[in-house]
CSV table of C-alpha atoms in Angstrom, one decimal:
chain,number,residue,atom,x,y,z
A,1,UNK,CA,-76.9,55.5,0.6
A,2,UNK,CA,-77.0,59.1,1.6
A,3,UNK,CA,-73.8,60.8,2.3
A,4,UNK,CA,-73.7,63.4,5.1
A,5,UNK,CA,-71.8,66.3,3.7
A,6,UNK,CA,-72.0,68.0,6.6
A,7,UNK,CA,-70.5,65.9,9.0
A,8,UNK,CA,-68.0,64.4,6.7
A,9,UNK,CA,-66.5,68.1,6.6
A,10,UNK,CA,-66.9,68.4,10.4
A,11,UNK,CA,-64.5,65.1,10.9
A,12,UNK,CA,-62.0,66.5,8.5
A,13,UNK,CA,-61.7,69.8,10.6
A,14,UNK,CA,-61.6,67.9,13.8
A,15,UNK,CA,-58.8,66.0,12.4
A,16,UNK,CA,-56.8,69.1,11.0
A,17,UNK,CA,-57.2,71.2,14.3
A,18,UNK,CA,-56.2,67.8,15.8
A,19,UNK,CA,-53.0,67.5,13.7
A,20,UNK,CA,-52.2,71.0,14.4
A,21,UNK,CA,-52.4,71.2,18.2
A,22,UNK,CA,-50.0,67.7,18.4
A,23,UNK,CA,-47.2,68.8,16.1
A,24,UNK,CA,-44.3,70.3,18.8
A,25,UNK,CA,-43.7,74.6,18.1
A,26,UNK,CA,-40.0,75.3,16.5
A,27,UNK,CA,-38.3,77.5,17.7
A,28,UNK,CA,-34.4,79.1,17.0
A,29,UNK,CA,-32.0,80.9,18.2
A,30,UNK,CA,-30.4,82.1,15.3
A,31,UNK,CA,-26.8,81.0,14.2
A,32,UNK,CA,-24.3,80.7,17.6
A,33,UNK,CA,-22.0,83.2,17.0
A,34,UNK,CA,-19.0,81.7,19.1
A,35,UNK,CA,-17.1,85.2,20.6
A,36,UNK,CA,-13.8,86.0,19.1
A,37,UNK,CA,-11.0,88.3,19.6
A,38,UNK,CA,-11.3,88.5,23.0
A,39,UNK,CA,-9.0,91.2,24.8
A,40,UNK,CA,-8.3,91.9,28.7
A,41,UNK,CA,-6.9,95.1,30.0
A,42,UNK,CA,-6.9,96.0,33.7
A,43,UNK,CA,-5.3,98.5,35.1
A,44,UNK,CA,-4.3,99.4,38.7
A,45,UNK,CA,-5.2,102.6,40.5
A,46,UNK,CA,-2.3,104.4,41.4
A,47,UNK,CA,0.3,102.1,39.7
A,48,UNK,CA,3.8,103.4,38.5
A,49,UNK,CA,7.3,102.4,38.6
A,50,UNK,CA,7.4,102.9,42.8
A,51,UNK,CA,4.3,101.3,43.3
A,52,UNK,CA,3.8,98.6,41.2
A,53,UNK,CA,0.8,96.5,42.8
A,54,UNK,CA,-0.8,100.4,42.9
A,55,UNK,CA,-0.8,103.3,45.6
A,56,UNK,CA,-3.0,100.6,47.8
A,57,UNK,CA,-7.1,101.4,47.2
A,58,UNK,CA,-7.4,98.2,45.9
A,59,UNK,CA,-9.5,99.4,42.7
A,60,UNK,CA,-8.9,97.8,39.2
A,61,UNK,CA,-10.6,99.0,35.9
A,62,UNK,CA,-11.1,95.7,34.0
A,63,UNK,CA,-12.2,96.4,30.4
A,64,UNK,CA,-13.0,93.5,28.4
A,65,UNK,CA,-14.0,93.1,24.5
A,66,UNK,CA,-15.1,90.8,21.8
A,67,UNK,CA,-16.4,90.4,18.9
A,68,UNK,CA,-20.0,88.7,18.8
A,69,UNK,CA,-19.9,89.0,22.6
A,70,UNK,CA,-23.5,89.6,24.0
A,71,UNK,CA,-22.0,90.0,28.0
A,72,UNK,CA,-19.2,89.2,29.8
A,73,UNK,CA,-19.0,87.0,32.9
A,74,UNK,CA,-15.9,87.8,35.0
A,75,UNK,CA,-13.9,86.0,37.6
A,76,UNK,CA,-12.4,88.4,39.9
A,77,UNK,CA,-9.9,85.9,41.6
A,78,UNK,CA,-11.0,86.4,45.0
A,79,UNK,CA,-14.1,84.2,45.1
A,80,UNK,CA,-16.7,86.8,43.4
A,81,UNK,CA,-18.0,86.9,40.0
A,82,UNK,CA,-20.1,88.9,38.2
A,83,UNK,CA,-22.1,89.6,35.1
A,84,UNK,CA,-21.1,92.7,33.0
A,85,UNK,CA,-22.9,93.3,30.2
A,86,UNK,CA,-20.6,96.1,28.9
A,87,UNK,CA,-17.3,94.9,29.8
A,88,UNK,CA,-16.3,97.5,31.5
A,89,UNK,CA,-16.4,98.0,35.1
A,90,UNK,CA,-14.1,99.0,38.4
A,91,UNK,CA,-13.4,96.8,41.0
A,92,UNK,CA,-12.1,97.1,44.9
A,93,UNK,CA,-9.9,94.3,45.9
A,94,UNK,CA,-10.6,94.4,50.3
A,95,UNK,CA,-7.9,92.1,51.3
A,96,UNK,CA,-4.7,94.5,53.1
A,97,UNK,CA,-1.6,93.7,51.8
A,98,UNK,CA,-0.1,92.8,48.5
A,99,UNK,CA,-2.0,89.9,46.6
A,100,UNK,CA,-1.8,87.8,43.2
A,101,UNK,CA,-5.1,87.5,41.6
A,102,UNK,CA,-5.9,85.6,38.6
A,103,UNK,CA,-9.0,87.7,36.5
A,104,UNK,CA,-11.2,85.8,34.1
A,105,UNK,CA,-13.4,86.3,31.6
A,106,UNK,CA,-15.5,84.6,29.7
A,107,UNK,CA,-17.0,86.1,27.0
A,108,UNK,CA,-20.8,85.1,26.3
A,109,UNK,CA,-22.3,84.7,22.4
A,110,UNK,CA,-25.4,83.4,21.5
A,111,UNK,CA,-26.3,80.3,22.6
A,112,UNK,CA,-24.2,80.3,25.1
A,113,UNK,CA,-20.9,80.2,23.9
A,114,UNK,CA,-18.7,81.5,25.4
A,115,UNK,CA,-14.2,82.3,24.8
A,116,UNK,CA,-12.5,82.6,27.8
A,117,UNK,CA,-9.6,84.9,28.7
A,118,UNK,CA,-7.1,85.3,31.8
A,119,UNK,CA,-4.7,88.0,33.4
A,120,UNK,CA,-2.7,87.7,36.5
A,121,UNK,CA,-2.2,91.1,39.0
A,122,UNK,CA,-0.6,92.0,41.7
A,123,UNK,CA,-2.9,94.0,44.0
A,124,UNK,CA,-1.8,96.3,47.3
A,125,UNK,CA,-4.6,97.2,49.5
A,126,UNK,CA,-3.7,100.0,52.2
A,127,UNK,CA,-5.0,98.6,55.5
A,128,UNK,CA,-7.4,101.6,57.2
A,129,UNK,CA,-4.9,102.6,59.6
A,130,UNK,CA,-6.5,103.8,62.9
A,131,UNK,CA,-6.4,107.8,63.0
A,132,UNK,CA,-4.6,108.2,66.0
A,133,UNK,CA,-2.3,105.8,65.3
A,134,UNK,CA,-1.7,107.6,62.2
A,135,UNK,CA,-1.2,110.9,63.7
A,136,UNK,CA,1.1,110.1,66.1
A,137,UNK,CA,2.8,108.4,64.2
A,138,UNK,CA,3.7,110.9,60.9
A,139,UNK,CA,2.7,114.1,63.1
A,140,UNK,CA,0.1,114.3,60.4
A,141,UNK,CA,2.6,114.5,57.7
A,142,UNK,CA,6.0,113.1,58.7
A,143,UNK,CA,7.9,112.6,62.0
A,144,UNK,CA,11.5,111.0,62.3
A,145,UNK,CA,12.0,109.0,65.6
A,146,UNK,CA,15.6,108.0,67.7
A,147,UNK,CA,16.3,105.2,69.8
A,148,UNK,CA,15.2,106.1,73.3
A,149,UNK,CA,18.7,105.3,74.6
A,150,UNK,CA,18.5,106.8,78.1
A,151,UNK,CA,14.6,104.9,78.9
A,152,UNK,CA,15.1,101.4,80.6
A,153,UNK,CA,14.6,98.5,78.0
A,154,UNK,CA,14.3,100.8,74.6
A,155,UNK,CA,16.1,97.4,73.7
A,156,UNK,CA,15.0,94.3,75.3
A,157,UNK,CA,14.3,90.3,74.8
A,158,UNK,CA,12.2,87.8,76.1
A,159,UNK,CA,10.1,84.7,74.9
A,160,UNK,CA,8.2,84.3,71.8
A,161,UNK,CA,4.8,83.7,74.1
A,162,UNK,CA,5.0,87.3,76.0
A,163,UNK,CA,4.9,90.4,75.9
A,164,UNK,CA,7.4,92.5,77.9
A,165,UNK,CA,11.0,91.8,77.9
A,166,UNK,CA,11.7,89.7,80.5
A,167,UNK,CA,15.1,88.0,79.7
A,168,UNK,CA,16.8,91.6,79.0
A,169,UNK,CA,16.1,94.9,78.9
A,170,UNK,CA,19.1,97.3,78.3
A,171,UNK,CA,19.6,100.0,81.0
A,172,UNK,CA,20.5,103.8,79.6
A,173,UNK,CA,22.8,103.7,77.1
A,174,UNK,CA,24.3,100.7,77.2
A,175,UNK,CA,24.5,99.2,73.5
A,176,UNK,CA,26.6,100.0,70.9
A,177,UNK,CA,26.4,104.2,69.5
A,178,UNK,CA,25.6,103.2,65.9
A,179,UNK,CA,22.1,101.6,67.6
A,180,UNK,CA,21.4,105.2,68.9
A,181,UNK,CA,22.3,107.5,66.1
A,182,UNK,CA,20.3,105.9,63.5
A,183,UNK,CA,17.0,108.5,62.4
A,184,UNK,CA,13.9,106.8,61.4
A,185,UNK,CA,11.4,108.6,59.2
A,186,UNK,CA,7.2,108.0,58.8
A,187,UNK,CA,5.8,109.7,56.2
A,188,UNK,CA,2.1,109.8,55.9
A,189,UNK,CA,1.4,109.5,52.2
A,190,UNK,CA,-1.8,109.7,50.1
A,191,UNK,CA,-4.8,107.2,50.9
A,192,UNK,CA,-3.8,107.5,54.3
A,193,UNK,CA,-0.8,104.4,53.7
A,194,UNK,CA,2.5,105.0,55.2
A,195,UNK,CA,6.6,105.1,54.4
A,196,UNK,CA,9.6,104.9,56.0
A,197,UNK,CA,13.2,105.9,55.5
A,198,UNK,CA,16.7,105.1,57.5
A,199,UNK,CA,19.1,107.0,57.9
A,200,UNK,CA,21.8,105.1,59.6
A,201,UNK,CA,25.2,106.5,59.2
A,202,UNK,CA,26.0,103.8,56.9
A,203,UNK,CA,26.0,101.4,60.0
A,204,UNK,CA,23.0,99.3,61.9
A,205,UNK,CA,23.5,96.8,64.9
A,206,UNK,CA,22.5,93.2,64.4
A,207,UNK,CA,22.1,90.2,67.2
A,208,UNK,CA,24.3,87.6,66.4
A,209,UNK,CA,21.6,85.4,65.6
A,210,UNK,CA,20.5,87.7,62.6
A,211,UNK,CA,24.0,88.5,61.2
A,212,UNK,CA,24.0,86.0,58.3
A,213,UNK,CA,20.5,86.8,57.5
A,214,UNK,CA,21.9,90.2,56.5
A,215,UNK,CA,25.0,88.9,54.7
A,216,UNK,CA,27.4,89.0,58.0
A,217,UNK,CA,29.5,87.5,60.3
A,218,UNK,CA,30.1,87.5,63.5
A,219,UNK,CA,28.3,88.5,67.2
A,220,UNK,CA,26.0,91.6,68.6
A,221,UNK,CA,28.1,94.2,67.0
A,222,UNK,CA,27.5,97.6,64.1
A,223,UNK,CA,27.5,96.3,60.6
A,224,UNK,CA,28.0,98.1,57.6
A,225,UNK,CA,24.9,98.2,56.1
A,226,UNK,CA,23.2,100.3,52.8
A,227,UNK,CA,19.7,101.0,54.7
A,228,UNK,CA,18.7,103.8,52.2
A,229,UNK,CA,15.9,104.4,50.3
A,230,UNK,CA,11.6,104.7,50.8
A,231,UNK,CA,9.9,101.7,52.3
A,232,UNK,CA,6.0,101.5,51.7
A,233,UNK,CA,5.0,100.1,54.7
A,234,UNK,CA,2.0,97.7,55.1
A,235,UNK,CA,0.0,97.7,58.4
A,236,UNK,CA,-2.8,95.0,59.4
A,237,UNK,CA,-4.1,94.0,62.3
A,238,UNK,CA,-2.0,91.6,64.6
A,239,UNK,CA,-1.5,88.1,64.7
A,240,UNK,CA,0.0,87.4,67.7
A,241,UNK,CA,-1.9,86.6,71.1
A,242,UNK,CA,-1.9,89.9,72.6
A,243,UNK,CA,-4.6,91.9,73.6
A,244,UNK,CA,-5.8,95.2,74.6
A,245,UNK,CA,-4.3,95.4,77.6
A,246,UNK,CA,-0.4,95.5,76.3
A,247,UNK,CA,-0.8,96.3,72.8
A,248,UNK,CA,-2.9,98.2,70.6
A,249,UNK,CA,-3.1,95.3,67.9
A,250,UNK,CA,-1.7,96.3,65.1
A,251,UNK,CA,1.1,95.7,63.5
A,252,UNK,CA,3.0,96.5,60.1
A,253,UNK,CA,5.7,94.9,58.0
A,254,UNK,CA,8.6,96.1,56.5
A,255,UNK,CA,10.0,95.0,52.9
A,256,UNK,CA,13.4,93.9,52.2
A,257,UNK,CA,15.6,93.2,54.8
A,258,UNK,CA,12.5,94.3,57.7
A,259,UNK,CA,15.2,96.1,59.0
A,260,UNK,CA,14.5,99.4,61.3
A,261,UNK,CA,16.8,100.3,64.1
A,262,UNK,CA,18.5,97.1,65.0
A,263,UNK,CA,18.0,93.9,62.8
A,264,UNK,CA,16.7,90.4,64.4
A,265,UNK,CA,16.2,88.9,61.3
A,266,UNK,CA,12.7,90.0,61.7
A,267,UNK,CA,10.4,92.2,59.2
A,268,UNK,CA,7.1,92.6,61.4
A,269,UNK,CA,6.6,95.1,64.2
A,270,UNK,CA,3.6,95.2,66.7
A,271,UNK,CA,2.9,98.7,68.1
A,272,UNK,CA,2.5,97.6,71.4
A,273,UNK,CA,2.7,101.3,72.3
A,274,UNK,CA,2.5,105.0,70.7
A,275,UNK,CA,1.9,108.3,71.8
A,276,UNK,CA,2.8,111.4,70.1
A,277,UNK,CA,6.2,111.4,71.6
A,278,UNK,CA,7.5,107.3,72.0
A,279,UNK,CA,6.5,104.2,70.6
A,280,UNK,CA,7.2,100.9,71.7
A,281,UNK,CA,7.4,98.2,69.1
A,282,UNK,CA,7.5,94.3,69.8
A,283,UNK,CA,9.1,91.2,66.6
A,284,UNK,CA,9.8,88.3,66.3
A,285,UNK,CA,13.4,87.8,65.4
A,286,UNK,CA,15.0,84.9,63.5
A,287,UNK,CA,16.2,83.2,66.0
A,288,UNK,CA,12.4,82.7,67.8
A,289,UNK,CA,12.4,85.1,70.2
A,290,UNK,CA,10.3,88.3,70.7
A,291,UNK,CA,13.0,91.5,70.6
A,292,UNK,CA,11.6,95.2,71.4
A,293,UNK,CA,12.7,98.3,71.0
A,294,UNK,CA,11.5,102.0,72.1
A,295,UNK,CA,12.1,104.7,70.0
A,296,UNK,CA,11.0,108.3,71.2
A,297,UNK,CA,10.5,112.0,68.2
A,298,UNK,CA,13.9,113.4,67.5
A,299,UNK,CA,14.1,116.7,69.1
């Protein structure tokens, strides 16, 4: 029998290549380094002992480090995320006011591994007060105000659902003196955010409603009161139903005890009103009713 050499070697190739093109590639990713030692540091612009959520720009420097890290993936705690390769990056919060946020990281090895890391902060964000509203405000720097005692209703009441003080308003002079020799001070500071200061002669009228709220007892009547100190105001737009027409919409709240020129038990004041010389401010007291007051520049 004669054996075909030749195509017994062809068969044998063919069945090699065949071999060879079945058998699945390999492939690796190298050992999977699972991150350790995984820090988180972020620090607040503008933070110190008197501003302790920051001086309100809402930016954070997050640095983040590991070892065997390859990137970072952070959780900013407001609903955005992002990839940062070098751990390091700055970060505006948007949100005016004074927030909790809860950063996280996790820390990405190879593989996919990841270590994961957490950090709470406190956050101000200075809401962009309008510029006019600034001026007139601080006179461009600072500007204390009186009560305007001889201007019908500079104190006045009337229901939560309006907007003028249609239950009372308080003819010239007619509350108590320590109401009208109270001073109140805005000071425009930097970023464009705001502060106030009282001084009220070591006395500030309350509505009987709003007496126990300040640790009192008793009817509409002076109180002493320690009112002293720098407030850091924070202004947003306003959440009641007025409009346009009878208020300029916004509104800003005072820490502590929300106390200005007379207490209501209230801490949030809509400018209804302000020129360069008077400002007419509308809140909601404790008791549910909406209490106004016009204060005028101290001459």
């Amino acid at each position: 029998m004669k054996i075909n050499i030749k195509a017994i070697a062809i068969i044998i190739i063919a069945a090699v290549i065949g071999y060879t093109s079945c058998k699945k590639p390999q492939y690796s990713f190298g050992p999977l380094n699972t991150p350790t030692d995984l820090t988180l540091n972020a620090a607040i612009d503008g933070k110190n002992d008197a501003n302790p959520a920051g001086g309100g720009t809402g930016k954070v420097t997050i640095t983040t480090t590991a070892s065997k890290a390859i990137s970072y993936k952070i959780d900013f705690g407001d609903g955005n995320t992002q990839i940062v390769p070098s751990g390091t990056i700055t970060y505006k919060y948007s949100n005016p006011g004074t927030f909790d946020y809860t950063i996280t990281v996790n820390a990405i090895g190879t593989g996919g591994t990841t270590s994961t890391i957490s950090k709470k902060i406190s956050v101000f964000v200075a809401f962009d007060i309008p510029a006019e509203i600034l001026q007139n405000l601080t006179n461009g720097s600072s500007q204390t105000w009186v009560t305007a005692r001889t201007t019908p209703g500079h104190v006045g009441v009337g229901p939560a659902d309006g907007f003028t003080p249609s239950y009372y308003a308080a003819a010239p002079n007619e509350r108590a003196e320590c109401l009208y020799d109270d001073e109140i001070t805005f000071t425009k500071n930097a970023n464009n955010t705001v502060s106030m200061s009282i001084n009220n002669k070591g006395q500030s009228f309350f509505i009987a409603a709003a007496t126990a709220f300040y640790g009192k007892a008793g009817g509409d009547n002076c109180y002493d009161i320690d009112v002293s100190g720098t407030r850091n105001l924070t202004f947003m737009d306003a959440t009641s139903a007025s409009t346009s027409a009878n208020s300029t919409r916004i509104q800003f709240v005072v820490p502590g005890n929300g106390l200005i020129n007379f207490g209501t038990g209230g801490n949030t004041y809509e400018i209804l009103s302000l020129t360069s010389t008077q400002i007419s401010l509308r809140n909601i007291g404790i008791d549910g009713l909406a209490w106004y007051q016009i204060l005028k520049v101290k001459q």
